[in-house]
Short mmCIF file of N, CA and C in Angstrom, two decimals:
data_model
loop_
_atom_site.label_atom_id
_atom_site.label_comp_id
_atom_site.label_asym_id
_atom_site.label_seq_id
_atom_site.Cartn_x
_atom_site.Cartn_y
_atom_site.Cartn_z
N MET S 597 -22.71 110.14 61.86
CA MET S 597 -23.27 111.30 62.65
C MET S 597 -22.61 112.41 62.51
N MET S 598 -21.39 112.17 61.99
CA MET S 598 -20.55 113.28 61.92
C MET S 598 -20.90 113.92 60.52
N GLN S 599 -20.85 115.35 60.39
CA GLN S 599 -20.93 116.16 59.21
C GLN S 599 -19.67 115.64 58.34
N ILE S 600 -19.49 114.61 57.46
CA ILE S 600 -18.58 114.18 56.58
C ILE S 600 -18.93 113.96 55.11
N GLY S 601 -18.72 114.66 54.43
CA GLY S 601 -19.62 114.56 52.84
C GLY S 601 -19.33 113.22 52.39
N LEU S 602 -20.37 113.07 51.54
CA LEU S 602 -20.61 111.96 50.80
C LEU S 602 -19.41 111.36 50.16
N ASP S 603 -18.52 112.28 49.59
CA ASP S 603 -17.41 111.91 48.66
C ASP S 603 -16.13 111.78 49.59
N TRP S 604 -16.15 111.84 50.51
CA TRP S 604 -15.14 111.90 51.51
C TRP S 604 -13.54 111.32 51.00
N TRP S 605 -13.62 110.54 50.12
CA TRP S 605 -12.94 109.60 49.95
C TRP S 605 -11.91 110.91 48.58
N ASN S 606 -12.59 111.96 48.12
CA ASN S 606 -11.81 112.52 47.18
C ASN S 606 -10.56 113.29 48.15
N TRP S 607 -9.40 113.02 47.95
CA TRP S 607 -8.35 113.50 49.14
C TRP S 607 -8.11 114.72 48.69
N HIS S 608 -8.12 115.32 47.35
CA HIS S 608 -7.56 116.63 47.26
C HIS S 608 -9.04 117.72 47.57
N GLU S 609 -10.13 117.34 47.55
CA GLU S 609 -11.21 118.41 47.87
C GLU S 609 -11.41 118.21 49.35
N TYR S 610 -11.28 117.31 50.02
CA TYR S 610 -11.73 117.14 51.29
C TYR S 610 -10.52 116.35 52.32
N ARG S 611 -9.73 117.17 52.28
CA ARG S 611 -8.26 116.57 52.95
C ARG S 611 -8.57 116.30 54.47
N GLY S 612 -9.16 117.12 55.17
CA GLY S 612 -9.16 117.11 56.47
C GLY S 612 -10.49 116.11 56.96
N LYS S 613 -11.45 116.03 55.83
CA LYS S 613 -12.74 115.37 56.55
C LYS S 613 -12.28 114.06 56.19
N THR S 614 -11.27 113.69 55.03
CA THR S 614 -10.85 112.13 54.67
C THR S 614 -9.94 111.94 56.01
N LEU S 615 -9.03 112.23 56.30
CA LEU S 615 -8.45 112.23 57.53
C LEU S 615 -9.08 111.63 58.68
N LEU S 616 -10.15 112.69 58.74
CA LEU S 616 -11.27 112.31 59.96
C LEU S 616 -12.03 111.31 60.12
N ALA S 617 -12.05 110.87 58.60
CA ALA S 617 -12.90 109.42 58.51
C ALA S 617 -12.20 108.15 58.62
N TYR S 618 -10.68 108.61 58.29
CA TYR S 618 -10.04 107.36 58.32
C TYR S 618 -9.93 107.31 59.97
N ALA S 619 -9.18 108.42 60.43
CA ALA S 619 -9.16 108.07 61.90
C ALA S 619 -10.34 107.58 62.71
N SER S 620 -11.65 108.05 62.04
CA SER S 620 -12.69 107.40 62.80
C SER S 620 -12.80 106.10 62.78
N ALA S 621 -12.80 105.44 61.35
CA ALA S 621 -12.74 103.89 61.14
C ALA S 621 -11.60 103.35 61.85
N ALA S 622 -10.24 104.07 62.25
CA ALA S 622 -9.52 103.14 62.75
C ALA S 622 -9.86 102.93 64.33
N LEU S 623 -10.30 103.96 64.83
CA LEU S 623 -10.65 103.86 66.43
C LEU S 623 -11.99 102.76 66.38
N ASN S 624 -12.91 102.98 65.74
CA ASN S 624 -13.87 101.96 65.48
C ASN S 624 -13.50 100.45 65.29
N LEU S 625 -12.50 100.32 64.41
CA LEU S 625 -11.74 99.09 63.95
C LEU S 625 -11.17 98.69 65.92
N ALA S 626 -10.37 100.12 66.42
CA ALA S 626 -9.89 99.14 67.36
C ALA S 626 -10.56 98.97 68.69
N TYR S 627 -11.74 99.68 68.66
CA TYR S 627 -12.84 99.07 69.95
C TYR S 627 -13.26 98.05 69.36
N PHE S 628 -13.36 97.23 68.18
CA PHE S 628 -14.11 96.21 67.94
C PHE S 628 -12.99 94.99 68.35
N LEU S 629 -11.83 95.44 67.99
CA LEU S 629 -10.71 94.55 68.40
C LEU S 629 -10.38 94.41 69.95
N LEU S 630 -10.48 95.03 70.44
CA LEU S 630 -10.22 95.39 72.08
C LEU S 630 -11.46 94.37 72.66
N GLY S 631 -12.71 94.88 72.03
CA GLY S 631 -13.93 94.10 72.66
C GLY S 631 -14.04 92.57 72.08
N GLY S 632 -13.38 92.06 70.71
CA GLY S 632 -13.51 90.78 70.80
C GLY S 632 -12.26 90.23 71.49
N ILE S 633 -11.24 90.71 71.68
CA ILE S 633 -10.31 89.75 72.50
C ILE S 633 -10.86 89.88 74.08
N GLY S 634 -11.68 90.89 74.60
CA GLY S 634 -11.84 90.84 75.77
C GLY S 634 -13.18 89.85 75.92
N LEU S 635 -13.78 89.82 75.10
CA LEU S 635 -14.72 88.89 74.99
C LEU S 635 -14.08 87.53 74.90
N TRP S 636 -13.21 86.92 74.20
CA TRP S 636 -12.55 85.80 74.07
C TRP S 636 -11.75 85.33 75.40
N LEU S 637 -11.12 86.35 76.08
CA LEU S 637 -10.38 86.27 77.50
C LEU S 637 -11.77 86.08 78.50
N TRP S 638 -12.66 86.62 78.48
CA TRP S 638 -13.79 86.54 79.64
C TRP S 638 -14.24 84.99 79.39
N ARG S 639 -14.54 84.66 78.11
CA ARG S 639 -14.97 83.13 78.19
C ARG S 639 -14.06 82.22 78.42
N LYS S 640 -12.44 82.65 78.74
CA LYS S 640 -11.61 81.75 78.79
C LYS S 640 -11.38 81.48 80.48
N ARG S 641 -11.78 82.72 80.93
CA ARG S 641 -11.71 82.62 82.35
C ARG S 641 -12.57 81.77 83.30
N PRO S 642 -11.78 80.85 84.23
CA PRO S 642 -12.58 79.46 84.94
C PRO S 642 -13.38 80.53 86.33
N GLY S 643 -14.63 80.14 86.46
CA GLY S 643 -15.50 81.04 87.49
C GLY S 643 -16.40 82.13 86.90
N THR S 644 -16.24 82.56 85.85
CA THR S 644 -17.06 83.85 85.34
C THR S 644 -18.34 83.43 85.08
N TYR S 645 -19.02 84.18 84.88
CA TYR S 645 -20.35 84.17 84.05
C TYR S 645 -20.49 84.50 83.12
N HIS S 646 -20.33 82.85 82.17
CA HIS S 646 -20.40 82.30 80.86
C HIS S 646 -21.83 82.67 80.67
N ALA S 647 -22.71 82.45 81.07
CA ALA S 647 -24.27 82.80 80.70
C ALA S 647 -24.50 84.13 79.95
N LEU S 648 -23.86 84.84 81.13
CA LEU S 648 -24.20 86.46 80.90
C LEU S 648 -23.45 86.71 79.40
N ALA S 649 -21.84 86.27 79.57
CA ALA S 649 -20.84 86.49 78.08
C ALA S 649 -21.77 86.03 76.96
N CYS S 650 -22.41 84.79 76.73
CA CYS S 650 -23.31 84.34 75.89
C CYS S 650 -24.29 85.20 75.56
N ALA S 651 -24.98 85.53 76.44
CA ALA S 651 -26.31 86.61 76.16
C ALA S 651 -26.00 87.78 75.65
N MET S 652 -24.91 88.35 75.79
CA MET S 652 -24.23 89.67 75.50
C MET S 652 -23.75 89.13 74.09
N ALA S 653 -23.17 88.32 73.71
CA ALA S 653 -22.66 87.81 72.55
C ALA S 653 -23.98 87.60 71.32
N ALA S 654 -25.03 86.96 72.01
CA ALA S 654 -26.33 86.69 71.33
C ALA S 654 -27.02 87.98 70.82
N PHE S 655 -27.33 89.05 72.11
CA PHE S 655 -27.69 90.22 71.62
C PHE S 655 -26.95 90.94 70.56
N PHE S 656 -25.31 90.79 70.43
CA PHE S 656 -24.68 91.58 69.54
C PHE S 656 -25.05 90.96 67.79
N VAL S 657 -24.89 89.41 68.08
CA VAL S 657 -25.09 88.83 66.61
C VAL S 657 -26.68 88.95 66.26
N LEU S 658 -27.41 88.88 67.23
CA LEU S 658 -28.93 89.14 66.61
C LEU S 658 -29.31 90.45 66.12
N ARG S 659 -28.62 91.57 66.83
CA ARG S 659 -28.84 93.01 66.53
C ARG S 659 -27.87 93.01 64.83
N CYS S 660 -26.79 92.51 64.56
CA CYS S 660 -26.39 92.52 63.50
C CYS S 660 -27.40 92.00 62.65
N ALA S 661 -27.81 91.01 62.90
CA ALA S 661 -28.76 90.22 61.97
C ALA S 661 -29.86 90.88 61.55
N LEU S 662 -30.60 91.57 62.45
CA LEU S 662 -31.40 92.63 62.32
C LEU S 662 -31.32 93.90 61.32
N LEU S 663 -29.86 94.33 61.66
CA LEU S 663 -29.65 95.68 60.56
C LEU S 663 -29.41 95.07 59.77
N LEU S 664 -28.92 94.00 58.98
CA LEU S 664 -28.65 93.49 57.88
C LEU S 664 -29.94 93.24 56.91
N THR S 665 -31.04 93.18 57.90
CA THR S 665 -32.33 93.05 56.85
C THR S 665 -32.85 94.57 56.36
N LEU S 666 -32.52 95.79 57.24
CA LEU S 666 -32.67 96.98 56.72
C LEU S 666 -32.11 97.38 55.93
N ASP S 667 -33.26 98.29 54.72
CA ASP S 667 -32.76 98.85 53.75
C ASP S 667 -31.86 100.09 53.89
N ASN S 668 -32.40 100.77 54.96
CA ASN S 668 -31.83 101.99 55.62
C ASN S 668 -31.38 102.08 57.22
N SER S 669 -30.17 101.06 57.24
CA SER S 669 -29.80 100.97 58.64
C SER S 669 -29.29 102.34 58.81
N GLU S 670 -29.07 103.17 59.87
CA GLU S 670 -28.69 104.30 60.34
C GLU S 670 -27.73 104.16 61.29
N PRO S 671 -26.56 105.03 61.49
CA PRO S 671 -25.23 104.82 62.50
C PRO S 671 -25.85 104.78 64.08
N ARG S 672 -27.15 105.19 64.12
CA ARG S 672 -27.53 105.52 65.37
C ARG S 672 -27.86 104.32 65.81
N TYR S 673 -28.46 103.18 64.91
CA TYR S 673 -28.74 101.66 65.34
C TYR S 673 -27.86 100.74 65.96
N THR S 674 -26.30 101.08 65.71
CA THR S 674 -25.19 100.46 66.13
C THR S 674 -24.71 100.82 67.58
N LEU S 675 -25.38 102.09 67.84
CA LEU S 675 -24.58 102.96 69.11
C LEU S 675 -25.15 101.84 70.40
N GLU S 676 -25.66 100.86 70.47
CA GLU S 676 -26.28 99.86 71.45
C GLU S 676 -24.67 98.99 71.55
N PHE S 677 -24.01 98.97 70.54
CA PHE S 677 -23.07 98.05 70.42
C PHE S 677 -21.88 98.34 71.20
N PHE S 678 -21.69 99.66 71.55
CA PHE S 678 -20.61 100.32 72.31
C PHE S 678 -20.26 100.04 73.81
N PRO S 679 -21.50 100.04 74.54
CA PRO S 679 -21.27 99.55 75.68
C PRO S 679 -21.23 98.42 76.13
N LEU S 680 -21.47 97.48 75.23
CA LEU S 680 -20.78 95.80 75.36
C LEU S 680 -19.33 96.05 74.62
N LEU S 681 -18.91 96.55 73.99
CA LEU S 681 -17.75 96.74 73.78
C LEU S 681 -16.86 97.07 75.06
N ILE S 682 -17.23 97.93 75.44
CA ILE S 682 -16.46 98.67 76.48
C ILE S 682 -16.55 97.66 77.56
N VAL S 683 -17.53 96.99 77.86
CA VAL S 683 -17.47 95.93 78.96
C VAL S 683 -16.71 94.55 78.48
N TRP S 684 -16.75 94.35 77.40
CA TRP S 684 -15.87 93.49 76.92
C TRP S 684 -14.23 93.63 76.82
N ALA S 685 -14.06 94.87 76.52
CA ALA S 685 -12.61 95.15 76.40
C ALA S 685 -12.18 95.62 78.13
N SER S 686 -12.94 95.80 78.81
CA SER S 686 -12.52 95.87 80.01
C SER S 686 -11.87 94.36 80.79
N CYS S 687 -12.45 93.55 80.07
CA CYS S 687 -12.00 92.40 80.52
C CYS S 687 -10.62 91.89 80.26
N ILE S 688 -9.86 92.47 79.40
CA ILE S 688 -8.30 92.79 79.23
C ILE S 688 -7.82 92.93 80.07
N PHE S 689 -7.96 94.02 80.90
CA PHE S 689 -7.29 94.89 81.99
C PHE S 689 -7.75 94.27 83.39
N ARG S 690 -8.54 93.37 83.25
CA ARG S 690 -8.82 93.16 84.49
C ARG S 690 -7.97 91.89 85.31
N ILE S 691 -7.71 92.38 86.51
CA ILE S 691 -6.72 91.61 87.48
C ILE S 691 -7.41 90.80 88.33
N ASP S 692 -7.33 89.58 88.35
CA ASP S 692 -7.98 88.43 88.99
C ASP S 692 -7.41 88.48 90.49
N SER S 693 -8.12 89.20 91.47
CA SER S 693 -7.97 89.15 92.80
C SER S 693 -7.72 87.88 93.54
N ARG S 694 -7.92 86.64 93.05
CA ARG S 694 -7.86 85.46 93.76
C ARG S 694 -6.33 84.81 93.55
N HIS S 695 -5.70 85.34 92.57
CA HIS S 695 -4.77 84.96 92.34
C HIS S 695 -3.84 85.77 92.60
N THR S 696 -3.58 87.14 93.13
CA THR S 696 -2.90 87.86 93.66
C THR S 696 -2.93 87.73 95.12
N ALA S 697 -1.20 88.11 95.59
CA ALA S 697 -0.82 87.76 97.19
C ALA S 697 -1.29 89.21 97.66
N THR S 698 -2.15 89.23 99.00
CA THR S 698 -2.01 90.31 99.46
C THR S 698 -1.00 90.51 101.01
N PRO S 699 -0.58 91.46 100.99
CA PRO S 699 0.29 91.80 101.99
C PRO S 699 -0.43 91.54 103.53
N ASN S 700 0.24 90.72 104.70
CA ASN S 700 -0.55 90.80 105.51
C ASN S 700 -0.42 92.00 106.88
#
């Protein structure tokens, strides 16, 4: 969706755009790693909504399967993944209030 040339890997011609492409790929990988770790931690916690986590994961897998069947899958079709990744990644930083002591 960004205006990066099709031959961005030519470092000598497109130095700035190549760095932008690498930085975007690294950020995307970080989102997916944080989302995967968060989903794993969410699944392990007792008393959480396991059905919701499974439904979200099923949507993710089914959407990926659908995109694999398209000849011209565009980047805008994958934008639905990022709210899921943000919710899953937030599980990493969640503090369980049941196990923390509250001052009286």
